[in-house]
Amino acid sequence: MLYKFKSKASGDVIMLGPAGDKILGLLGREPSPQGIFEPRDMPAAIATLSAAVEHDEASRTAPGAAGDDDPVTRPPAVALRQRVWPLIEMMRRCHAEDEPIVWGV
């Protein structure tokens, strides 16, 4: 599945299914082909995603975290920060202009 987040206040943000599913899960939502982020919910969503990024980075830098030599436990090549940054920026713009973000419509 492909997620295409759209809003009148920002350009589109496109994510592949697994990344979109993970981000929606972090926000307490079930992955679904259609949905909406209301402007009133965006500050909490931004805070949640930012906290998840901080937690992810702390676990990456913790001593003895994932073993760099073992391909099974190696951290993903693309960090969570890189995955969520476009959506966080979109949410900031949309919240400032009081516009919702939709996908699948």
C-alpha positions in Angstrom: 0.0 0.0 0.0 1.1 3.6 -0.6 0.1 6.5 1.7 -0.4 9.9 0.0 -1.0 12.6 2.7 -2.6 15.6 1.2 -3.6 19.1 2.3 -4.4 22.5 0.9 -1.7 24.1 3.1 1.2 21.9 2.0 2.6 19.7 -0.8 1.9 16.0 -0.7 3.9 13.6 1.5 4.1 10.1 0.0 5.1 7.0 2.1 5.4 3.3 1.4 3.0 1.1 3.3 5.4 -0.2 6.1 6.6 3.3 7.0 3.1 4.7 6.9 1.8 1.9 9.0 4.5 2.4 11.6 3.9 6.1 11.8 0.1 5.7 12.1 0.8 3.0 14.8 3.0 5.5 16.8 0.1 7.9 16.7 -2.3 5.3 18.1 -4.2 4.8 14.8 -4.9 1.6 13.0 -3.3 1.5 9.5 -6.1 2.3 7.1 -6.4 3.2 3.4 -8.3 6.4 4.3 -8.0 8.9 7.1 -7.7 12.4 8.4 -5.7 14.4 10.8 -7.7 17.3 12.1 -5.8 20.6 12.9 -6.8 20.4 16.6 -5.1 17.0 16.9 -1.8 18.0 15.2 0.1 19.5 18.1 -0.3 16.3 20.1 0.6 14.2 17.0 3.8 16.3 16.5 4.7 15.9 20.2 4.2 12.1 20.0 6.3 11.7 16.8 9.0 13.9 18.3 9.1 11.8 21.4 9.3 8.7 19.3 12.2 10.1 17.4 14.1 11.0 20.6 13.4 7.5 22.0 14.6 5.9 18.7 17.8 8.0 18.7 18.5 7.2 22.3 18.2 3.5 21.7 20.5 3.8 18.6 23.3 5.5 20.6 22.9 3.5 23.8 26.0 1.4 24.6 25.5 -2.2 23.5 22.3 -1.3 21.6 22.1 -2.9 18.3 25.2 -4.9 17.2 26.7 -3.3 14.2 28.4 -6.5 13.2 25.3 -8.6 13.3 23.0 -7.9 10.2 20.0 -9.3 12.1 20.3 -6.6 14.9 21.7 -3.8 12.9 19.6 -0.6 13.1 17.6 0.3 9.9 19.4 2.3 7.3 16.8 5.0 7.4 16.2 6.5 10.9 12.8 7.2 12.2 13.7 11.0 12.2 14.1 10.8 8.4 10.8 9.0 8.0 8.7 11.3 10.1 10.3 14.7 9.3 8.2 15.4 6.2 5.0 14.6 8.0 5.9 16.7 11.0 6.7 19.7 8.8 3.4 19.1 6.9 1.5 19.0 10.2 3.1 22.3 11.4 2.1 24.1 8.2 -1.4 22.7 8.2 -1.9 23.5 11.9 -0.8 27.1 11.3 -3.3 27.4 8.5 -6.0 25.4 10.2 -6.2 22.8 7.3 -6.7 19.1 7.8 -4.4 16.4 6.3 -6.2 13.5 4.5 -5.1 10.3 2.8 -6.8 7.8 0.6 -9.4 10.3 -0.7 
